[in-house]
Coordinates of C-alpha atoms in Angstrom, one line a residue:
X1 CA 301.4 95.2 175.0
X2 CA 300.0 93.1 172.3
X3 CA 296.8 94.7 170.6
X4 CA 294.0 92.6 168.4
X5 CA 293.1 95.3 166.4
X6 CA 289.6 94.4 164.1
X7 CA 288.5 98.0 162.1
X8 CA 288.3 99.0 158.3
X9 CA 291.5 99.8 156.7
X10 CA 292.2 102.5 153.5
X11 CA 295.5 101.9 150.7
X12 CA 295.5 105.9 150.7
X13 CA 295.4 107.9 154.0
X14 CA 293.9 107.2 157.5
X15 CA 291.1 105.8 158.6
X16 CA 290.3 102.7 160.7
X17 CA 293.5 100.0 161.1
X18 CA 295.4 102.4 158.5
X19 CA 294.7 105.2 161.4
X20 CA 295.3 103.0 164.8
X21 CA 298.6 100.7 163.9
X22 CA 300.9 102.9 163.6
X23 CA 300.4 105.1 167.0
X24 CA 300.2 102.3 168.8
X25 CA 303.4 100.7 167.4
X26 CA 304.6 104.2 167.6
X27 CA 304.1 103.7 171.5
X28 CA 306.0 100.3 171.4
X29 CA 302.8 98.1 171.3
X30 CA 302.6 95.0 169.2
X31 CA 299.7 95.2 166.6
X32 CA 297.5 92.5 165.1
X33 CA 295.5 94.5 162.4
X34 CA 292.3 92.6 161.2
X35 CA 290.3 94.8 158.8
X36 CA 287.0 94.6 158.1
X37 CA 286.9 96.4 154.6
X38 CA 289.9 97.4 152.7
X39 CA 289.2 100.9 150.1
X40 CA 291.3 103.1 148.2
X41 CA 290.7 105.6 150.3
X42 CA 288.1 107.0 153.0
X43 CA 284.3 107.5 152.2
X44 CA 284.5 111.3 153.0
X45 CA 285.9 112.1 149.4
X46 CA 282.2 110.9 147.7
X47 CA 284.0 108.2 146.0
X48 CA 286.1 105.3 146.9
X49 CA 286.8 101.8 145.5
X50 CA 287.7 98.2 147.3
X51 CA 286.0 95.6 149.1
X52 CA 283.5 94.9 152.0
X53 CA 285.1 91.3 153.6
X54 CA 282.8 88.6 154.1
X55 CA 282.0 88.0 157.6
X56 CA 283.1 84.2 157.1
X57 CA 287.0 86.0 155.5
X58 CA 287.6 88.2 158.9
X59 CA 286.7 85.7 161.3
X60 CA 289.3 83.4 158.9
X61 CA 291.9 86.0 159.3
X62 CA 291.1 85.9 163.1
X63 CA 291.0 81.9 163.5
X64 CA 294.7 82.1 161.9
X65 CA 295.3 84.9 164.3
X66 CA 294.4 82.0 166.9
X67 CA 296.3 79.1 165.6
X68 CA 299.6 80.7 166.0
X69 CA 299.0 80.6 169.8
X70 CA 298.6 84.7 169.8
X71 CA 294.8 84.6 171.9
X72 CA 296.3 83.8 175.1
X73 CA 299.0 86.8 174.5
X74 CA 296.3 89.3 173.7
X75 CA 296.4 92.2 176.1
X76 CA 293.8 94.4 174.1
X77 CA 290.9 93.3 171.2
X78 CA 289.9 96.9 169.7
X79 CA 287.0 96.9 167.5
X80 CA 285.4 100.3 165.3
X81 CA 284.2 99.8 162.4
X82 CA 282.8 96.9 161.3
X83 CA 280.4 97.2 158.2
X84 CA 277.9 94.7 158.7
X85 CA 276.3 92.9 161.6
X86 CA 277.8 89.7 160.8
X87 CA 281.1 91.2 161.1
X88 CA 279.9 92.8 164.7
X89 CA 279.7 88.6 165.6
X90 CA 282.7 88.1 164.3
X91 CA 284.3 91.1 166.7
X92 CA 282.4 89.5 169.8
X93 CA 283.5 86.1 169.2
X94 CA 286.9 87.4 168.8
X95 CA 286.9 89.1 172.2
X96 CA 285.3 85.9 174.2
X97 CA 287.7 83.8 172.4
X98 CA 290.9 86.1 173.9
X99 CA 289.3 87.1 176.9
X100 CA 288.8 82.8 177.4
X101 CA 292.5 82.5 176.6
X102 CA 293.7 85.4 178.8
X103 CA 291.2 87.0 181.4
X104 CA 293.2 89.7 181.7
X105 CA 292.8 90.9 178.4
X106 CA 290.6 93.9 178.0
X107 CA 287.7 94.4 175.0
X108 CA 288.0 98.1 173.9
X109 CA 284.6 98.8 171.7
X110 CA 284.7 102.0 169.6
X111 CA 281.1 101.8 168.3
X112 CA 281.5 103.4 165.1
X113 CA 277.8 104.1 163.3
X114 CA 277.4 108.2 163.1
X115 CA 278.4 111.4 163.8
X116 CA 277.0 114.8 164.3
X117 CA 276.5 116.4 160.4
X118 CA 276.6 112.6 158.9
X119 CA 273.3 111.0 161.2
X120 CA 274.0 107.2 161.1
X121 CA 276.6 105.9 158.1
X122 CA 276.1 102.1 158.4
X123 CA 273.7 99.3 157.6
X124 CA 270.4 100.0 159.8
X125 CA 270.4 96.8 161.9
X126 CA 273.9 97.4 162.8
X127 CA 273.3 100.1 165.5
X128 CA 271.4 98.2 167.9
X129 CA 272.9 95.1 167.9
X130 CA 276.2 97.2 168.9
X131 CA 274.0 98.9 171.9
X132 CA 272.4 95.1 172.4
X133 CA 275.2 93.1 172.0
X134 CA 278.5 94.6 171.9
X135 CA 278.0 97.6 174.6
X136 CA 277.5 94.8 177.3
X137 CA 280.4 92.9 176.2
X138 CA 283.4 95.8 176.3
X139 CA 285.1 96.5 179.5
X140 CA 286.1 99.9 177.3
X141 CA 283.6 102.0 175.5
X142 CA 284.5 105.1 173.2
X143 CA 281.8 106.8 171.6
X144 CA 281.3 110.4 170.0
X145 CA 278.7 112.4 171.9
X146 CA 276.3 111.8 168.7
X147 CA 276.6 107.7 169.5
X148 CA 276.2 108.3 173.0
X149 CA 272.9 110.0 172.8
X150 CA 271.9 107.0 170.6
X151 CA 273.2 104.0 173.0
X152 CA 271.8 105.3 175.7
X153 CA 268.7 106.2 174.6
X154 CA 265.9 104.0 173.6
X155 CA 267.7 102.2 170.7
X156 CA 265.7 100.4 167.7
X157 CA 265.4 101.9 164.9
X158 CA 268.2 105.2 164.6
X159 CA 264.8 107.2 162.6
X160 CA 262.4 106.8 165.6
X161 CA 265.0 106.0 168.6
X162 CA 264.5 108.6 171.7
X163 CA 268.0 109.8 172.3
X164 CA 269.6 110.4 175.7
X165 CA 269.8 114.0 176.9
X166 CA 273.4 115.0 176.0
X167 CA 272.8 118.5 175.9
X168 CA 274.2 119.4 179.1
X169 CA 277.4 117.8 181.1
X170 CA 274.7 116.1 183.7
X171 CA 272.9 114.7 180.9
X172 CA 276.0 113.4 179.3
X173 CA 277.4 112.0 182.8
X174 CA 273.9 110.4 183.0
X175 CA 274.2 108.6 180.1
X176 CA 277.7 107.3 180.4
X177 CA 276.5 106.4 184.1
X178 CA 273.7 103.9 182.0
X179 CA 276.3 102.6 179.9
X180 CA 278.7 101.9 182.6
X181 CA 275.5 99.9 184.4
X182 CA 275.0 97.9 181.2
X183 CA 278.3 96.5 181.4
X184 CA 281.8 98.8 180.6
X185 CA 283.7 99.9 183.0
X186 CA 285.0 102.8 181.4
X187 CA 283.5 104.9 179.3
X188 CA 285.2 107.6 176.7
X189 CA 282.9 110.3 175.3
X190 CA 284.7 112.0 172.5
X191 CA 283.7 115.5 170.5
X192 CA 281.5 116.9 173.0
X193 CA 281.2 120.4 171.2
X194 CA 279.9 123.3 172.4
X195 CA 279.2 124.7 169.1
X196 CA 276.5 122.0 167.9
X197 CA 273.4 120.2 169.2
X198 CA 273.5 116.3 169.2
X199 CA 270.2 115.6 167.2
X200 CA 271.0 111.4 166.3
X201 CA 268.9 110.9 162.6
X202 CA 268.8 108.2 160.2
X203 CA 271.8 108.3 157.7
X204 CA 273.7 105.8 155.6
X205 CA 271.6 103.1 154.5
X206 CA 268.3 104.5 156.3
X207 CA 269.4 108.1 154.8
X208 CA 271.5 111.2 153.5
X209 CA 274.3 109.5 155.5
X210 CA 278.0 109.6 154.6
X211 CA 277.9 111.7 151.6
X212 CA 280.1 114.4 149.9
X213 CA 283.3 116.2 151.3
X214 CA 282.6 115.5 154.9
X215 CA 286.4 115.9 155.7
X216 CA 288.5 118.7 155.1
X217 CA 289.3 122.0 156.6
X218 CA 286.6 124.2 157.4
X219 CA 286.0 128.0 158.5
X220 CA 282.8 127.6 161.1
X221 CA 282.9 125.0 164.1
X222 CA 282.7 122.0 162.6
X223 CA 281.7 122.3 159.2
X224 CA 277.9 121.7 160.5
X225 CA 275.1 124.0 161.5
X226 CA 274.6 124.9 164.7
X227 CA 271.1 124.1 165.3
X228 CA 271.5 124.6 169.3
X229 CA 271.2 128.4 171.0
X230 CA 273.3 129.2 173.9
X231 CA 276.3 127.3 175.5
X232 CA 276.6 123.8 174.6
X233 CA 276.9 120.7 177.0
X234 CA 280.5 122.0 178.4
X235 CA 278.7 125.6 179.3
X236 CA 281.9 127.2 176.7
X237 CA 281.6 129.3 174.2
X238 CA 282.5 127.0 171.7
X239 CA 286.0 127.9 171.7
X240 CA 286.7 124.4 172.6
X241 CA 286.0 120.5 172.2
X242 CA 286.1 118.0 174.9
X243 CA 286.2 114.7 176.2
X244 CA 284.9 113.2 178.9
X245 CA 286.2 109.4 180.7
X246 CA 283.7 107.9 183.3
X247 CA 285.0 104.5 185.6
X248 CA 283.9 104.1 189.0
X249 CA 286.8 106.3 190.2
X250 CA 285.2 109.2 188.9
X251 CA 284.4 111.5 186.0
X252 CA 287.2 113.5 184.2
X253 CA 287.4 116.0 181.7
X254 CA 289.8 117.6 179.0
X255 CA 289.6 120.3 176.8
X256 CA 291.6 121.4 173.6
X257 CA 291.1 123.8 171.6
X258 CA 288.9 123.7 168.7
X259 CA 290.7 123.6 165.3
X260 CA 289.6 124.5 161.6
X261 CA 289.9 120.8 160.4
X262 CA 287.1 117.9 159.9
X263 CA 289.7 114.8 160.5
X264 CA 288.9 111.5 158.9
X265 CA 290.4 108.4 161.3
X266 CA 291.1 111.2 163.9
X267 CA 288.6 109.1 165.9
X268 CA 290.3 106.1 165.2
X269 CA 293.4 107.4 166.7
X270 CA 291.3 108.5 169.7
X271 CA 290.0 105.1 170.6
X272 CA 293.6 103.2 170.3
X273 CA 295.8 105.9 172.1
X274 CA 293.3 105.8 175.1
X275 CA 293.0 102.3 175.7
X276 CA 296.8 101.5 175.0
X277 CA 297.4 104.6 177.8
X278 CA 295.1 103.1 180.1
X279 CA 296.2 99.9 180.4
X280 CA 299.5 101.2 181.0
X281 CA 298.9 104.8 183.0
X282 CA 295.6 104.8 184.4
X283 CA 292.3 106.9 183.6
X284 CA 293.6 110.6 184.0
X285 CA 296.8 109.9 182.1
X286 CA 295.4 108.0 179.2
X287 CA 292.8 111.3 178.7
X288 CA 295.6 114.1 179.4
X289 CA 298.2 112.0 177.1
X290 CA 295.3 111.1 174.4
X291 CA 293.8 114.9 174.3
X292 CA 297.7 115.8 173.8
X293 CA 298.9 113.8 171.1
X294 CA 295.1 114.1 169.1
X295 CA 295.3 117.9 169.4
X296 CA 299.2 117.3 167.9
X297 CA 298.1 115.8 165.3
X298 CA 295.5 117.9 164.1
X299 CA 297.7 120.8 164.4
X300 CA 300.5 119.4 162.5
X301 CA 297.6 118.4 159.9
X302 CA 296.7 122.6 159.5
X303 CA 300.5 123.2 160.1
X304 CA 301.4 121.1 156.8
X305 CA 298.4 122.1 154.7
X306 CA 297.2 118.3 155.0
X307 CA 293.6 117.0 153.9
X308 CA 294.6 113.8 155.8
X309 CA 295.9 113.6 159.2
X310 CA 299.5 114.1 159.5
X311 CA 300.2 110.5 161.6
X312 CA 303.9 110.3 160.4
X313 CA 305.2 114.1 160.9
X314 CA 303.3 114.7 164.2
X315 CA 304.7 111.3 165.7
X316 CA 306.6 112.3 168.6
X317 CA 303.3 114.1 169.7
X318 CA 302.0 110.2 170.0
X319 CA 305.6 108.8 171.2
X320 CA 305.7 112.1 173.8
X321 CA 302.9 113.7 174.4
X322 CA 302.9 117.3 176.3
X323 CA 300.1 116.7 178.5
X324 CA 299.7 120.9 177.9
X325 CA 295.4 120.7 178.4
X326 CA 294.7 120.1 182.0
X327 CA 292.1 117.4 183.1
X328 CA 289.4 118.2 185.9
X329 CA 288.0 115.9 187.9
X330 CA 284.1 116.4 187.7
X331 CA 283.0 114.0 190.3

């Protein structure tokens, strides 16, 4: 399979394109990596240095992409983050452009913009032109639970947006049902945590954002507050962290374990193992394989003492996953 891969990319650890290539070539896929930004390292540290790309320099990179013939031999354009909106264009022409070449090919839209404990980390205009534009355009959508409640809320502005309900699984099969209607046709819904409440705010730009040691190991949940009281969306006891894929099959869930570990790019790996699984094994395979190798990962990160995720040590967890979390079919 050959993968158009447009995301931010770091010289020093994972994160973005410096997270996704190398599980997917791990897996015996062929990688285009187009990136977005290019930094020394990850924002989580507090400090970082590189450059933003011009929207006009990434969609150069792609139009090169293009000339050597490579559109019409796209199986997959994966998108995450893109920085700025005219970047987000840049992403959506590059998907019509491969998807007119090949219809087969597939758009795969991680929707990177926030997380629980961070509120929104990019520009402020950048979240609803995702939910406007780019969530009608994928045929794959990958959001945390934090973006989810955003999306399929009532959009605008991320400081006065109504959020979806996605305290409870019927609230968060509601909302993927909404963004299914809108135009994917499957839906991922990643870190659903029974140990915190999914409260979208303002961040980045528009707020306290991205700042500080956001990554890391940590001793309590997820390194957050729990401003919630009693059992989280998954009715646990926050033992455990889930995911959740919607298509018009059915809903289906998996959960893992939680760990002691904030994971820069660990979301980044998420999005590429699950759309590169199903394309080739179907819905319940790519969550039970993506769940597997993810949770590998991670462990081998805690295992080895890491700060960043340990892609290279824990790799025949991607190349041969265990498949040791069982999924459930919800509907």
């Amino acid at each position: 399979m050959r993968i158009l891969s447009i995301q931010s990319s770091v010289a020093y650890g994972y994160a973005g394109n410096s997270a996704a290539t190398f599980p997917l070539q791990r897996l015996g896929h062929e990688v285009w990596p187009v990136n977005t930004v290019h930094f020394s390292n990850h924002t989580g540290y507090g400090s970082f240095r590189g450059q933003v790309f011009a929207p006009s320099d990434v969609a150069d990179v792609v139009r090169g992409v293009g000339e050597r013939g490579a559109f019409a031999a796209t199986d997959v354009v994966l998108s995450g983050y893109l920085g700025s909106p005219g970047v987000a264009e840049v992403a959506l022409d590059a998907a019509a452009a491969v998807k007119a070449a090949n219809p087969s090919a597939v758009y795969c839209c991680d929707p990177v913009m926030g997380d629980v404990g961070k509120g929104m980390f990019v520009s402020r205009d950048l979240p609803e032109l995702i939910r406007s534009r780019m969530l009608p355009a994928a045929d794959v959508l990958t959001p945390n639970a934090f973006e989810l409640a955003y999306l399929a809320g009532s959009g605008g502005d991320a400081a006065s947006a109504v959020p979806a309900d996605v305290g409870t699984l019927d609230g968060i099969l509601a909302a993927a049902d909404r963004l299914r209607a809108l135009g994917p046709s499957v839906v991922l819904v990643t870190s659903i945590d029974d140990a915190t409440s999914i409260h979208p705010v303002a961040g980045g730009s528009a707020g306290e954002g991205d700042t500080g040691k956001l990554f890391g190991r940590t001793d309590s949940r997820r390194g957050v507050p729990d401003t919630g009281s009693g059992a989280g969306p998954l009715g646990g006891d926050a033992a455990s962290i889930g995911m959740i894929a919607v298509d018009r099959s059915g809903a289906y869930l998996v959960r893992t374990p939680r760990l002691p570990l904030l994971a820069n790019g660990a979301g980044d790996v998420t999005s590429a193992l699950f759309v590169a699984h199903l394309k080739t094994a179907g819905i319940e395979a790519a969550l039970a394989r993506t769940a597997s190798s993810v949770y590998g990962i991670l462990a081998e990160t805690i295992r080895l003492d890491r700060v960043e995720i340990a892609l290279i040590a824990a790799q025949d967890a991607i190349a041969h996953p265990a498949c040791e979390f069982p999924v459930t079919r919800l509907r």
